[in-house]
Short mmCIF file of C-alpha atoms and ligand atoms in Angstrom, two decimals:
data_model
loop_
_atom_site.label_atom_id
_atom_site.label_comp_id
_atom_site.label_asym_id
_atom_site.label_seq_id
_atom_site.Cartn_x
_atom_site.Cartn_y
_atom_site.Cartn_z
CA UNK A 979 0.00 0.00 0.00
CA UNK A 980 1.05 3.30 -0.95
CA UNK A 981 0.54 6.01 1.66
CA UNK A 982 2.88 9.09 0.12
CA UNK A 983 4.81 10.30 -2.42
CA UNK A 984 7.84 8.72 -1.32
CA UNK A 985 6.38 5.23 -1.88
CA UNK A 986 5.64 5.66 -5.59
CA UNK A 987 8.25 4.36 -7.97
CA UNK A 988 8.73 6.98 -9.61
CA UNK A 989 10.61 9.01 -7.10
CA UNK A 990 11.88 5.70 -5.94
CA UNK A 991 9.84 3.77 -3.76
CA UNK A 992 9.52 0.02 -5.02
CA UNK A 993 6.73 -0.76 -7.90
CA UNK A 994 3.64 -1.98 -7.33
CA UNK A 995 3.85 -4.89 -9.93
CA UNK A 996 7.20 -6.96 -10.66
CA UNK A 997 5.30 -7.71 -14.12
CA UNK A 998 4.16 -4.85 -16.50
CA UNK A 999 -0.25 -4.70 -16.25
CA UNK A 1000 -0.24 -3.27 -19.67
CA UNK A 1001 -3.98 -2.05 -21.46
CA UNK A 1002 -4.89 -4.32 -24.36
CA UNK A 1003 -3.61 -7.32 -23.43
CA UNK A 1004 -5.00 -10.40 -25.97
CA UNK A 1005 -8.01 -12.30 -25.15
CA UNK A 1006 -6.48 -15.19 -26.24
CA UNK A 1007 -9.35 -17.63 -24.79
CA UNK A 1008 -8.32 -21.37 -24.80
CA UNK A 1009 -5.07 -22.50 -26.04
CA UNK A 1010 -6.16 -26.43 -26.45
CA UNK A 1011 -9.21 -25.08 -28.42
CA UNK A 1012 -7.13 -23.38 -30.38
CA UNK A 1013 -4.25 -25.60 -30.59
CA UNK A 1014 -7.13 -28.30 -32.15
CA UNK A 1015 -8.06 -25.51 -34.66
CA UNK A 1016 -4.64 -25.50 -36.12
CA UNK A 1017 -4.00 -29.05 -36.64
CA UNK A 1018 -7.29 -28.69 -38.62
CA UNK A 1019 -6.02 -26.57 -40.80
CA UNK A 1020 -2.93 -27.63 -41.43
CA UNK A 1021 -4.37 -31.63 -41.70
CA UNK A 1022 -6.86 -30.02 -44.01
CA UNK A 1023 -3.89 -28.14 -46.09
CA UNK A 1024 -6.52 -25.25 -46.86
CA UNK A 1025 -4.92 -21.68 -45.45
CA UNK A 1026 -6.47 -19.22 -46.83
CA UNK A 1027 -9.10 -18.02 -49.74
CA UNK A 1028 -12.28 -18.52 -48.11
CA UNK A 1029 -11.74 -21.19 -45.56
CA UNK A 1030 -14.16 -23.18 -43.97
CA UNK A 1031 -12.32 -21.54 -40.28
CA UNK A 1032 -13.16 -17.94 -41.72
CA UNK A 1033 -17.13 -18.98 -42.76
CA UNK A 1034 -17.30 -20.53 -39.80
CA UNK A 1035 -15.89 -17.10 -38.24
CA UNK A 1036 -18.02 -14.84 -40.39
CA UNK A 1037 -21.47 -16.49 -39.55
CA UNK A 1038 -20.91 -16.61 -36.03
CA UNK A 1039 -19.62 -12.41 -36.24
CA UNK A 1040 -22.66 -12.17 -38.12
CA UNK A 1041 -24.95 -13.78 -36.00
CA UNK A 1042 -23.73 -12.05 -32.86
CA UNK A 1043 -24.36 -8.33 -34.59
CA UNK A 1044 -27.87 -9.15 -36.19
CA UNK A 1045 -26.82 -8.87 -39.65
CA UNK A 1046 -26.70 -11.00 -43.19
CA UNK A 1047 -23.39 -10.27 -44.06
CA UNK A 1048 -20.39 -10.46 -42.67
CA UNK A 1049 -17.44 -9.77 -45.07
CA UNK A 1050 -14.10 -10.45 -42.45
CA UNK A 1051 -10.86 -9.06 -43.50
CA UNK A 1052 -7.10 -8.62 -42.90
CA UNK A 1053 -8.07 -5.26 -40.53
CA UNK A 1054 -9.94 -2.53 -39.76
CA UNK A 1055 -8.45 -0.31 -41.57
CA UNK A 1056 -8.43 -1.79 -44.65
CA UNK A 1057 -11.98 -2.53 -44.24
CA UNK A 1058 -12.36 1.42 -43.60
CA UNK A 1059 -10.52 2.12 -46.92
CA UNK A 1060 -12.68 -0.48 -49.11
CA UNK A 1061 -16.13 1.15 -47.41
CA UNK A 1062 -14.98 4.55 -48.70
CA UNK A 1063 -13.69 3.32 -51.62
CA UNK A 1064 -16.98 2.46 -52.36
CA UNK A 1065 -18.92 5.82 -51.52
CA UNK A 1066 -16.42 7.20 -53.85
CA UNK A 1067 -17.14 5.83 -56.62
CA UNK A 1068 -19.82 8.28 -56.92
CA UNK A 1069 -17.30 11.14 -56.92
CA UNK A 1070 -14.45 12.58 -57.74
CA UNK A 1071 -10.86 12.60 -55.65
CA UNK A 1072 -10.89 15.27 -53.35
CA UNK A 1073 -14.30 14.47 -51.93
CA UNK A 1074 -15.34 15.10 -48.59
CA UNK A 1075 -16.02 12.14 -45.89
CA UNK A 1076 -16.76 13.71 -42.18
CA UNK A 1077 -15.40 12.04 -39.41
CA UNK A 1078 -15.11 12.68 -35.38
CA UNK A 1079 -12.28 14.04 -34.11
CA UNK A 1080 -11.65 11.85 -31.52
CA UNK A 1081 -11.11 8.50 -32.75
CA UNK A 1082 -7.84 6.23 -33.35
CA UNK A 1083 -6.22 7.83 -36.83
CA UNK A 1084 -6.83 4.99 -38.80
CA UNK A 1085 -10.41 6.38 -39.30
CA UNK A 1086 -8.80 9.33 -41.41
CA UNK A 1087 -5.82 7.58 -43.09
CA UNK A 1088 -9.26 5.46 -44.60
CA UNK A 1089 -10.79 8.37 -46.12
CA UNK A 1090 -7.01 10.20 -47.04
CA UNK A 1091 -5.84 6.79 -48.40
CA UNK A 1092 -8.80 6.14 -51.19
CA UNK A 1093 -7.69 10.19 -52.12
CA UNK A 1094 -10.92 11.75 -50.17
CA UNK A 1095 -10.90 14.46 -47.82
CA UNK A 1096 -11.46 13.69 -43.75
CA UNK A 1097 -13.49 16.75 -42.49
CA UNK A 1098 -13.32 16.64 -38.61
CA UNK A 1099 -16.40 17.05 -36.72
CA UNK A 1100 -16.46 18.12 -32.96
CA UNK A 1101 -17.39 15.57 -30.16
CA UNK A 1102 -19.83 15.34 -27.28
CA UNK A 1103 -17.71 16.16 -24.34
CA UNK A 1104 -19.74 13.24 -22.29
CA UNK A 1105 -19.41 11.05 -24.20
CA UNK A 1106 -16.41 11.61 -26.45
CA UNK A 1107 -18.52 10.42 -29.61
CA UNK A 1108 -19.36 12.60 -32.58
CA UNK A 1109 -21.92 15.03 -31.92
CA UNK A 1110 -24.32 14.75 -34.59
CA UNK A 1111 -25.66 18.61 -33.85
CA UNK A 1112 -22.40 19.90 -35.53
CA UNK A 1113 -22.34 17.57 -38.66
CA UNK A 1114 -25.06 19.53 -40.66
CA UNK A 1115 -22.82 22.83 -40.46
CA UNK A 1116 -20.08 20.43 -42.29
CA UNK A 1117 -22.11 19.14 -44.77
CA UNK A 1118 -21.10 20.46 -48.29
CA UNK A 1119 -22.00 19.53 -52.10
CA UNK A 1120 -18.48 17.76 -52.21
CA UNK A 1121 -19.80 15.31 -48.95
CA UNK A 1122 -20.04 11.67 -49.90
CA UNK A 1123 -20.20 9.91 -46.16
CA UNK A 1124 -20.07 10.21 -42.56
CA UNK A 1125 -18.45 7.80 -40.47
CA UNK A 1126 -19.04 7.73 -36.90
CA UNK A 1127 -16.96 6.33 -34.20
CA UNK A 1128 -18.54 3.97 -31.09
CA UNK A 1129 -15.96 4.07 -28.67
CA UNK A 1130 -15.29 2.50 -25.41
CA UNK A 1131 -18.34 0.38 -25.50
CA UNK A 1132 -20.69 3.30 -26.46
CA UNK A 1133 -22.90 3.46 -29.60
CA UNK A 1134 -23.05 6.97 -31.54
CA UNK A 1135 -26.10 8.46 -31.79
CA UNK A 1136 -27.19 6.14 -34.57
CA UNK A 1137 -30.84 7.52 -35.14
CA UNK A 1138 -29.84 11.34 -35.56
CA UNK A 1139 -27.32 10.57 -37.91
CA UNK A 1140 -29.26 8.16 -40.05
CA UNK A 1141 -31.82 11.05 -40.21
CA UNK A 1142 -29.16 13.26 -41.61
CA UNK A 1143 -27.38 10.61 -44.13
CA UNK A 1144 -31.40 9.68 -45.29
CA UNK A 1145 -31.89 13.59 -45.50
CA UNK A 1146 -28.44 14.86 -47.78
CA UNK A 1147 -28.33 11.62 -49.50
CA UNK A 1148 -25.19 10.30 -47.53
CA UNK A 1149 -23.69 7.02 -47.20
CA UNK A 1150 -23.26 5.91 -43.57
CA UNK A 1151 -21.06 3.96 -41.87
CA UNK A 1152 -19.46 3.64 -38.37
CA UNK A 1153 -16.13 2.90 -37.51
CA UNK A 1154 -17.02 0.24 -34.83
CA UNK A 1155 -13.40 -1.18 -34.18
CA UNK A 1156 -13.58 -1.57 -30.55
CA UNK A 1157 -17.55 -2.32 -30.18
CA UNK A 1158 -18.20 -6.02 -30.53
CA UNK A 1159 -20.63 -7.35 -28.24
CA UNK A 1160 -22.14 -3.73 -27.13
CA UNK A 1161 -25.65 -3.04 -27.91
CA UNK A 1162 -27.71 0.35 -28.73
CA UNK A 1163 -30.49 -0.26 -26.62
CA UNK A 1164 -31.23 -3.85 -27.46
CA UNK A 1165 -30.05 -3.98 -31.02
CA UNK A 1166 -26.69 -5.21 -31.04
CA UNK A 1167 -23.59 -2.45 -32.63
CA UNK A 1168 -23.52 -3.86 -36.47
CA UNK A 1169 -26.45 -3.47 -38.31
CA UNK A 1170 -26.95 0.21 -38.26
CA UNK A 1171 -26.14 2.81 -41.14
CA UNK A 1172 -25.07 1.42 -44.51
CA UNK A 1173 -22.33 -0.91 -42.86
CA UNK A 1174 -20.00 -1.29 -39.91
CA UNK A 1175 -16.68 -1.95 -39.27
CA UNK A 1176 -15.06 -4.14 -36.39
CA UNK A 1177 -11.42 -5.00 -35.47
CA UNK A 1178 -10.22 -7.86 -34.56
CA UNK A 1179 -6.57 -6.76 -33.90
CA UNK A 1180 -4.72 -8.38 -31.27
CA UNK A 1181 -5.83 -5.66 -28.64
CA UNK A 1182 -9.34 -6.08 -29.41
CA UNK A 1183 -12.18 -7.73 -27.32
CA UNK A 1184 -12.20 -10.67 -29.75
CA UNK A 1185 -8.46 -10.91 -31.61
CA UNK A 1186 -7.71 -12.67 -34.39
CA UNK A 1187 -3.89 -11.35 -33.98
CA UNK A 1188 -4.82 -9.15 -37.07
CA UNK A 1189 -8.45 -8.80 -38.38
CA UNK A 1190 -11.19 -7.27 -39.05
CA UNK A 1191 -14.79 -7.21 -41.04
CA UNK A 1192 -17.61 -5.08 -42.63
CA UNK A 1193 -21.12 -6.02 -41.33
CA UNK A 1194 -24.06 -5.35 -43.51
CA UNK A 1195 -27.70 -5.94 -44.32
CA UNK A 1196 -27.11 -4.83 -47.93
CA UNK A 1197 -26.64 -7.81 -50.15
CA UNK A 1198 -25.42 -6.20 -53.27
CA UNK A 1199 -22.66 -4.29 -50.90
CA UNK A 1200 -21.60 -7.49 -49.02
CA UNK A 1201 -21.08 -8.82 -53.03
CA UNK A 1202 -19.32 -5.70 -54.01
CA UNK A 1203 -16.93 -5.92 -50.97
CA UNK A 1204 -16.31 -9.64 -51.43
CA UNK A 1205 -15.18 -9.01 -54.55
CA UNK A 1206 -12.83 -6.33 -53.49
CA UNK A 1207 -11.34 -7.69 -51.01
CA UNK A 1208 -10.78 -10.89 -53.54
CA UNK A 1209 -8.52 -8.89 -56.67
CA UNK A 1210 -12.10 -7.70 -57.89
CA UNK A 1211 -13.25 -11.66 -58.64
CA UNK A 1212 -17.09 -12.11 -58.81
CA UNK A 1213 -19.12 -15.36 -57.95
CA UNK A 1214 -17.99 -16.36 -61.31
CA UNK A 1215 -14.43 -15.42 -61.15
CA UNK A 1216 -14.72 -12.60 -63.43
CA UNK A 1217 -13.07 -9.81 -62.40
CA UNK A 1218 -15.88 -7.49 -61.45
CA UNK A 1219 -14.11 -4.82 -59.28
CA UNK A 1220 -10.85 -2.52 -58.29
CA UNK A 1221 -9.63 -5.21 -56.14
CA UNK A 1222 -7.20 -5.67 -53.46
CA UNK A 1223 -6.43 -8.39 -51.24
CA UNK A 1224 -7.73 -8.53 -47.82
CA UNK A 1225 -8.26 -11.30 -47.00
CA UNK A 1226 -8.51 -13.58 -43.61
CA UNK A 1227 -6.39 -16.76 -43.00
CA UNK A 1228 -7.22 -19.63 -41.67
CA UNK A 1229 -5.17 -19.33 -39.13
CA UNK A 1230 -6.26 -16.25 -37.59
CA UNK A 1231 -10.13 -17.21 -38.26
CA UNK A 1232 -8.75 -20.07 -35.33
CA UNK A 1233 -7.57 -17.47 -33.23
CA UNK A 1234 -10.70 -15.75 -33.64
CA UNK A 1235 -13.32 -18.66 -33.29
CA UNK A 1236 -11.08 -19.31 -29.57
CA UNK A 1237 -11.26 -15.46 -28.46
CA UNK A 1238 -15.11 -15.50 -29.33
CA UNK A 1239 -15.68 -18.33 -27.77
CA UNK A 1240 -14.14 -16.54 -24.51
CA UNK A 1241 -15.99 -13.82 -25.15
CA UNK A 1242 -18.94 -13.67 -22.72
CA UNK A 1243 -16.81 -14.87 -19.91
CA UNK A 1244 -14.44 -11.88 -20.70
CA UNK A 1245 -17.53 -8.77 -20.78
CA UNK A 1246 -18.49 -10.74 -17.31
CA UNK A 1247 -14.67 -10.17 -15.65
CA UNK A 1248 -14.27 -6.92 -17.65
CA UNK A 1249 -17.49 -5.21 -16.26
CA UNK A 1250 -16.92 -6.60 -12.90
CA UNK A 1251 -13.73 -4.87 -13.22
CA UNK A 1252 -15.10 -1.52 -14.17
CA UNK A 1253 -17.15 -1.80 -10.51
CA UNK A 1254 -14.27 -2.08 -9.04
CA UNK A 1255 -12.80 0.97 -10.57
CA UNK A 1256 -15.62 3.45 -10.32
CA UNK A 1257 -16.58 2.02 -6.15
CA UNK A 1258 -12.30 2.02 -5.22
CA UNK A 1259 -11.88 5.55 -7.23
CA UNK A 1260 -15.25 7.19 -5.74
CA UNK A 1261 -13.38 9.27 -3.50
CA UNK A 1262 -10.34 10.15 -5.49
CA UNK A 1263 -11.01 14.18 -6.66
CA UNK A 1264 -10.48 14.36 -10.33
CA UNK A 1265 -10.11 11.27 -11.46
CA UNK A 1266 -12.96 9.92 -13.08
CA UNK A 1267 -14.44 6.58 -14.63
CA UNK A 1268 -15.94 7.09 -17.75
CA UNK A 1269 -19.63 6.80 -17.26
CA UNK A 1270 -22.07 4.88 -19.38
CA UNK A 1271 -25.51 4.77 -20.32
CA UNK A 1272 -26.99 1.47 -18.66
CA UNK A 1273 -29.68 1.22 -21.30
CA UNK A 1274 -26.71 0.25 -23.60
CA UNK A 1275 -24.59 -3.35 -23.41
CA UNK A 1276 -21.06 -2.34 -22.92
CA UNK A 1277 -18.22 -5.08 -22.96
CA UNK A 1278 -15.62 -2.60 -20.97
CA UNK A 1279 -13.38 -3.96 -22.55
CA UNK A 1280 -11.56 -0.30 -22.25
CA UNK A 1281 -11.34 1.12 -18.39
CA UNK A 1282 -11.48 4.68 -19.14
CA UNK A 1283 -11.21 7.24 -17.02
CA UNK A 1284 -10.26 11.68 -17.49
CA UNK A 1285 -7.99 13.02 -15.37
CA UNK A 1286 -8.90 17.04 -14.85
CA UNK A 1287 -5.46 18.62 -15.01
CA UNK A 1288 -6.65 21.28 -12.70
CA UNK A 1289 -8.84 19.85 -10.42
CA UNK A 1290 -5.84 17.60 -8.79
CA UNK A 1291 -2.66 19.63 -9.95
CA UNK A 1292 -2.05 16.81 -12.09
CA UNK A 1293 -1.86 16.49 -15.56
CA UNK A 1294 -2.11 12.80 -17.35
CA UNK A 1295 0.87 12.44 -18.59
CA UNK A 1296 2.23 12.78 -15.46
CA UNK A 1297 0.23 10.68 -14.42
CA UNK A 1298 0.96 8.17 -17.16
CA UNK A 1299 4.92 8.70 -16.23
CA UNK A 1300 3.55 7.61 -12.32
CA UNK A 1301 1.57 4.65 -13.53
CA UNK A 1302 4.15 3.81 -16.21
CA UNK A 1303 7.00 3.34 -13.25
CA UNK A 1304 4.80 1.02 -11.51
CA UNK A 1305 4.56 -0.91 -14.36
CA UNK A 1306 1.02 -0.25 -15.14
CA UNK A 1307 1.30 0.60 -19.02
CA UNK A 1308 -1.47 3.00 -18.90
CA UNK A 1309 -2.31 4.04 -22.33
CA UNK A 1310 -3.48 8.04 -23.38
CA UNK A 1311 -6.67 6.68 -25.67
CA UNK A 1312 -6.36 9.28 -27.66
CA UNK A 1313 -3.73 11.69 -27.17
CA UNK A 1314 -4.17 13.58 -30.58
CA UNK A 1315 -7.35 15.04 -31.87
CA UNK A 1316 -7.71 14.00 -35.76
CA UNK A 1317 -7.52 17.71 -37.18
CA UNK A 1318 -4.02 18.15 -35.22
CA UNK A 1319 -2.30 15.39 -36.95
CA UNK A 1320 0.56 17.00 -39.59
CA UNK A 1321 -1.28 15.02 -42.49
CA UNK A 1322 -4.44 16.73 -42.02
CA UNK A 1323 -3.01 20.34 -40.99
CA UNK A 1324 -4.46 22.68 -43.67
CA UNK A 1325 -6.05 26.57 -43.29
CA UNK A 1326 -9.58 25.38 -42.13
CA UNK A 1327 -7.75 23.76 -39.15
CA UNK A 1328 -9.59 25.20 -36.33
CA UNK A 1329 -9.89 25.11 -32.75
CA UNK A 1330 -12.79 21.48 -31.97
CA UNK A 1331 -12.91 22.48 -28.31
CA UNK A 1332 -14.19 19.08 -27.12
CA UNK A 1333 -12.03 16.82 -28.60
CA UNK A 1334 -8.87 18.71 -27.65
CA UNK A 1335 -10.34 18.79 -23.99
CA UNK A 1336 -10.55 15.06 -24.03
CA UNK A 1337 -7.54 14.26 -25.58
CA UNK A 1338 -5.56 15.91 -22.55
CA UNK A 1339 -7.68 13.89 -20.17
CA UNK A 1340 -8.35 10.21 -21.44
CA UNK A 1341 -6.35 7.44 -20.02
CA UNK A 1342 -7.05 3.64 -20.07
CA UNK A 1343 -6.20 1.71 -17.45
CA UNK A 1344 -5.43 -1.85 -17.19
CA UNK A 1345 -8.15 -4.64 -17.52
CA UNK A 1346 -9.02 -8.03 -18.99
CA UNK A 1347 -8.98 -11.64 -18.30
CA UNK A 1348 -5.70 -11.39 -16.80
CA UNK A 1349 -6.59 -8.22 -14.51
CA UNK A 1350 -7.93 -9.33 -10.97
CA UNK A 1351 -9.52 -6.59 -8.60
CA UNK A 1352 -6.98 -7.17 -6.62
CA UNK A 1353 -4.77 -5.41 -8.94
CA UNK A 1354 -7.39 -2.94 -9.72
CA UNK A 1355 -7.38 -2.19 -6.13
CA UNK A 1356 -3.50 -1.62 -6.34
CA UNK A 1357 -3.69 0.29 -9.34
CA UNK A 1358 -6.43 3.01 -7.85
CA UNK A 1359 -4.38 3.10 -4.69
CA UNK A 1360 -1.59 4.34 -6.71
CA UNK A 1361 -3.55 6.79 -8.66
CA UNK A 1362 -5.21 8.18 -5.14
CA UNK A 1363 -1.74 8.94 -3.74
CA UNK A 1364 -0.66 10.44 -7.12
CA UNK A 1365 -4.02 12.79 -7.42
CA UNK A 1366 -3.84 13.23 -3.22
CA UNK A 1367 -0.17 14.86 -3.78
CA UNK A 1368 -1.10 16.29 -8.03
CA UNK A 1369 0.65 19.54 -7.47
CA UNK A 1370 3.84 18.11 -5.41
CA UNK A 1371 3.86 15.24 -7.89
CA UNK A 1372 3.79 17.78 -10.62
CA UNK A 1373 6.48 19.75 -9.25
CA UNK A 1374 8.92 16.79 -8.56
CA UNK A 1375 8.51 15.35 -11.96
CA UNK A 1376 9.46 18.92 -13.57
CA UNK A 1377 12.12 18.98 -11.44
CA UNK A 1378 14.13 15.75 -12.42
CA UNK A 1379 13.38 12.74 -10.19
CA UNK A 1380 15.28 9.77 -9.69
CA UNK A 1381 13.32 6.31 -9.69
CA UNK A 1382 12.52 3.89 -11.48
CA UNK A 1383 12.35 4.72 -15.67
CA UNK A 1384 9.77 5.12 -17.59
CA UNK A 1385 9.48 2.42 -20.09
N1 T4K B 1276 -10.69 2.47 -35.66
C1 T4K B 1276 -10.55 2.56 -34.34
C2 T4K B 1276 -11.51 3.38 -33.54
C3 T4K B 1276 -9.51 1.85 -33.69
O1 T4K B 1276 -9.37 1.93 -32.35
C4 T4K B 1276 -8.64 1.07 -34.47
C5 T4K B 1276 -7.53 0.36 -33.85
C6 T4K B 1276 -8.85 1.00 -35.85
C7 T4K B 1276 -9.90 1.71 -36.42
C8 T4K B 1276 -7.98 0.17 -36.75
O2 T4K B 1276 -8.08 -1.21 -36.47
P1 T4K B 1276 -7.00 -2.27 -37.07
O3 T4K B 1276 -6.63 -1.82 -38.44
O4 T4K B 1276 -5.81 -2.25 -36.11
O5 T4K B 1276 -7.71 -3.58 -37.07
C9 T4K B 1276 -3.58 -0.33 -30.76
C10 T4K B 1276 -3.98 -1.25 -31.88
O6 T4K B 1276 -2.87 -1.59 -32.69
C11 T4K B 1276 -5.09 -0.69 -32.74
O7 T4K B 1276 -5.64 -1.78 -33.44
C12 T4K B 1276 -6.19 -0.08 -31.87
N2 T4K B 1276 -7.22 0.56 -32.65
C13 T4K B 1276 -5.59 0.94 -30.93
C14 T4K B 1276 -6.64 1.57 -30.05
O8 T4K B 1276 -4.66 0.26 -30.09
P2 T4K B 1276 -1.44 1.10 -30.34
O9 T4K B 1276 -0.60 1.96 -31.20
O10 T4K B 1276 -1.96 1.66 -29.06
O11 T4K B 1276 -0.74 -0.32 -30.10
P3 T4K B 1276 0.44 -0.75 -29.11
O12 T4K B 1276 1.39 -1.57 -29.87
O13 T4K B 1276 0.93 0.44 -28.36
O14 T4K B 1276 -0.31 -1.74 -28.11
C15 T4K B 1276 -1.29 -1.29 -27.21
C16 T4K B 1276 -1.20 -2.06 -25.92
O15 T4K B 1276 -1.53 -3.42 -26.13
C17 T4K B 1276 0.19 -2.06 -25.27
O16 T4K B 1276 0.03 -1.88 -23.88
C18 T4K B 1276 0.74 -3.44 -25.55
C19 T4K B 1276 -0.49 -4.30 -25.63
N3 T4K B 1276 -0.37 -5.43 -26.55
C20 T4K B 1276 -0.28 -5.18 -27.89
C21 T4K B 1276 -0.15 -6.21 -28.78
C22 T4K B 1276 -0.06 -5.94 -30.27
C23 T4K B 1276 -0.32 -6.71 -26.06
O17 T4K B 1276 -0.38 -6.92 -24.83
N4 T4K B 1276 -0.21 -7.75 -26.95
C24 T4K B 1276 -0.15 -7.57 -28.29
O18 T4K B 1276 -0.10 -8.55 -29.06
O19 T4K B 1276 -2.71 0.65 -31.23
#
């Protein structure tokens, strides 16, 4: 236990973990499950192209977010590029494709990849999520989609911005990366706008060490997409499309079918978790669990919290240095709002007040199968006597401690 500044590592008391507790640690599930998987495919000598592992993968990703068609693929990313790809077909390069600012940057290297332009929309400062009242205002002639972010278990607003896609004629889509398993209400993330994204990297909820997939209800999409992703070949290996290849192997459609089947067990220890959090950092001024609309399914998969820079005297990054000395690899999810990053720097760069709030003040902290609440315990006690002493802390740091380095 940890009762001053003395005892944190950073200024050279002893850490609280010999072993680093670092944020996105694989949900690997059962290695004898998928130890069995493997010898199937290699027995079966079939390791890619379509594989009975990755059907077997796609119905059951399907199945789990309420939609016909799951189209799985080599990442999220990728998937992001081949949905825009296809709204711009209808336009020309240079066309517009508005995005939240607060998201992980592969959102805007989608749109800046297929040679559109990412136009950065403000977020809700609740939330953290796009704010659909702002998107109108960025709306122009040139706009071809809007992709909206669900992040850390939370669905956008998916109603208000169907309304406005439906009303400027708008293709849809959300960049749901991190959101398998979380609802809206009771309709599970997936099946809303013109398709969704999810990752499958090996940080994610369910991993397939790299992966991802579009979900759809459109059928002539999911065909267009399948054919993309395949070097353009149709059902009747014609080539049909500007193709790529994306595909998933069979090998991490194993790795995929083990993490999902892990999956329920892992929302259960990963929400009991985020009790832990909010009940052991209740008292601890400034420091503050994400919140989350119960209505909603969340996996928690992420333990957010903000840390208000001035309310304890302590900014999170110093914070971060603190918790990284312990060897808790804390992570700043995200550090850097989307119209700060030097590739999208341009004259209509303007202040997005939100984002740039949040982005000072987001850190995840450790959870997952592998994350007791004993160690949750230890990791709030830690942050208490950090935020307890912010402005000491602070002043220490500037000044040049010895202890332990950060990694
Ligand atoms: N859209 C959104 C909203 C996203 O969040 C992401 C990805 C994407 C799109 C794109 O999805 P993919 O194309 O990747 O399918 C990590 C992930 O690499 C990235 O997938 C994820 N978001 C992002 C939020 O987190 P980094 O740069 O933070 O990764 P890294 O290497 O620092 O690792 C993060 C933590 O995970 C560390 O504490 C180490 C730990 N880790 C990592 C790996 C790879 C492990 O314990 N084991 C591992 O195997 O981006």
């Amino acid at each position: 236990m940890k009762h001053g500044i003395q005892d944190l590592a950073l200024f050279g008391g002893t850490p609280a973990f010999v072993e680093n507790h670092r944020v996105g640690r694989p949900n690997q599930g059962d290695r004898s499950r998928f130890l069995e998987r493997m010898n199937r495919v290699l027995d079966g000598e079939w390791l890619s192209n379509n594989g009975p592992l990755v059907h077997e993968f796609e119905e059951r990703v399907a199945e789990l977010a309420g939609v016909r068609h799951c189209v799985s693929v080599c990442n999220a990313t990728v998937a992001l590029q081949m949905l825009v790809g296809d709204a711009a077909t209808a336009g020309v390069p240079g066309d517009e494709v508005i995005i939240p600012a607060l998201t992980f940057p592969a959102t805007a290297h989608a749109v800046a990849w297929r040679g559109l332009r990412p136009v950065v929309c403000d977020v809700d400062p609740l939330t953290g999520l796009i704010d659909p009242g702002r998107v109108e205002a960025l709306i122009t002639p040139r706009t071809r989609a809007i992709i909206g972010v669900h992040l850390w278990g939370q669905a956008c607003d998916v109603r208000r911005l169907e309304k406005i896609a439906d009303c400027y004629r708008l293709r849809l889509y959300f960049d749901a990366a991190p959101a398998l398993g979380c609802t809206h209400g009771d309709t599970p993330i997936g099946g809303f706008g013109d398709a969704e994204v999810f990752s499958f990297h090996a940080t994610k909820v369910v991993n397939s060490f790299e992966g991802g997939a579009i979900v759809t209800d459109d059928d002539a999409l999911a065909g267009r997409l399948r054919a993309v992703r395949n070097f353009g070949f149709g059902p009747d290996g014609r080539v049909e499309e500007v193709g790529t290849n994306a595909k998933l192997n069979e090998a991490a459609a194993a790795m995929g079918l083990t993490s999902l089947d892990a999956l329920e067990d892992t929302i259960a220890h990963n929400r009991a978790n985020y009790e832990t959090y909010r009940s052991a950092l209740a008292g601890v001024a400034g420091v503050r669990p994400l919140e989350y609309d119960a209505r909603h399914r969340n996996t928690h998969h992420y333990a957010m919290v903000t840390v208000d820079g001035p309310a304890t005297g302590l900014h999170r990054d110093v914070l971060l240095d603190v918790l990284r000395a312990e060897n808790i690899l804390a992570q700043p999810y995200f550090a850097q709002p989307m119209h700060r990053l030097r590739p999208y720097l341009d004259e209509s760069t303007a202040a997005l007040p939100w984002a740039e709030e949040l982005c000072g003040q987001l850190l995840a902290l450790p959870t997952g199968p592998k994350v007791s609440a004993e160690d949750v315990g230890i990791i709030c006690d830690v942050v208490r006597v950090a935020a307890a002493h912010g402005p000491e802390v602070t002043a220490t740091r500037r000044a040049g401690p010895v202890g332990t380095a950060v990694q």
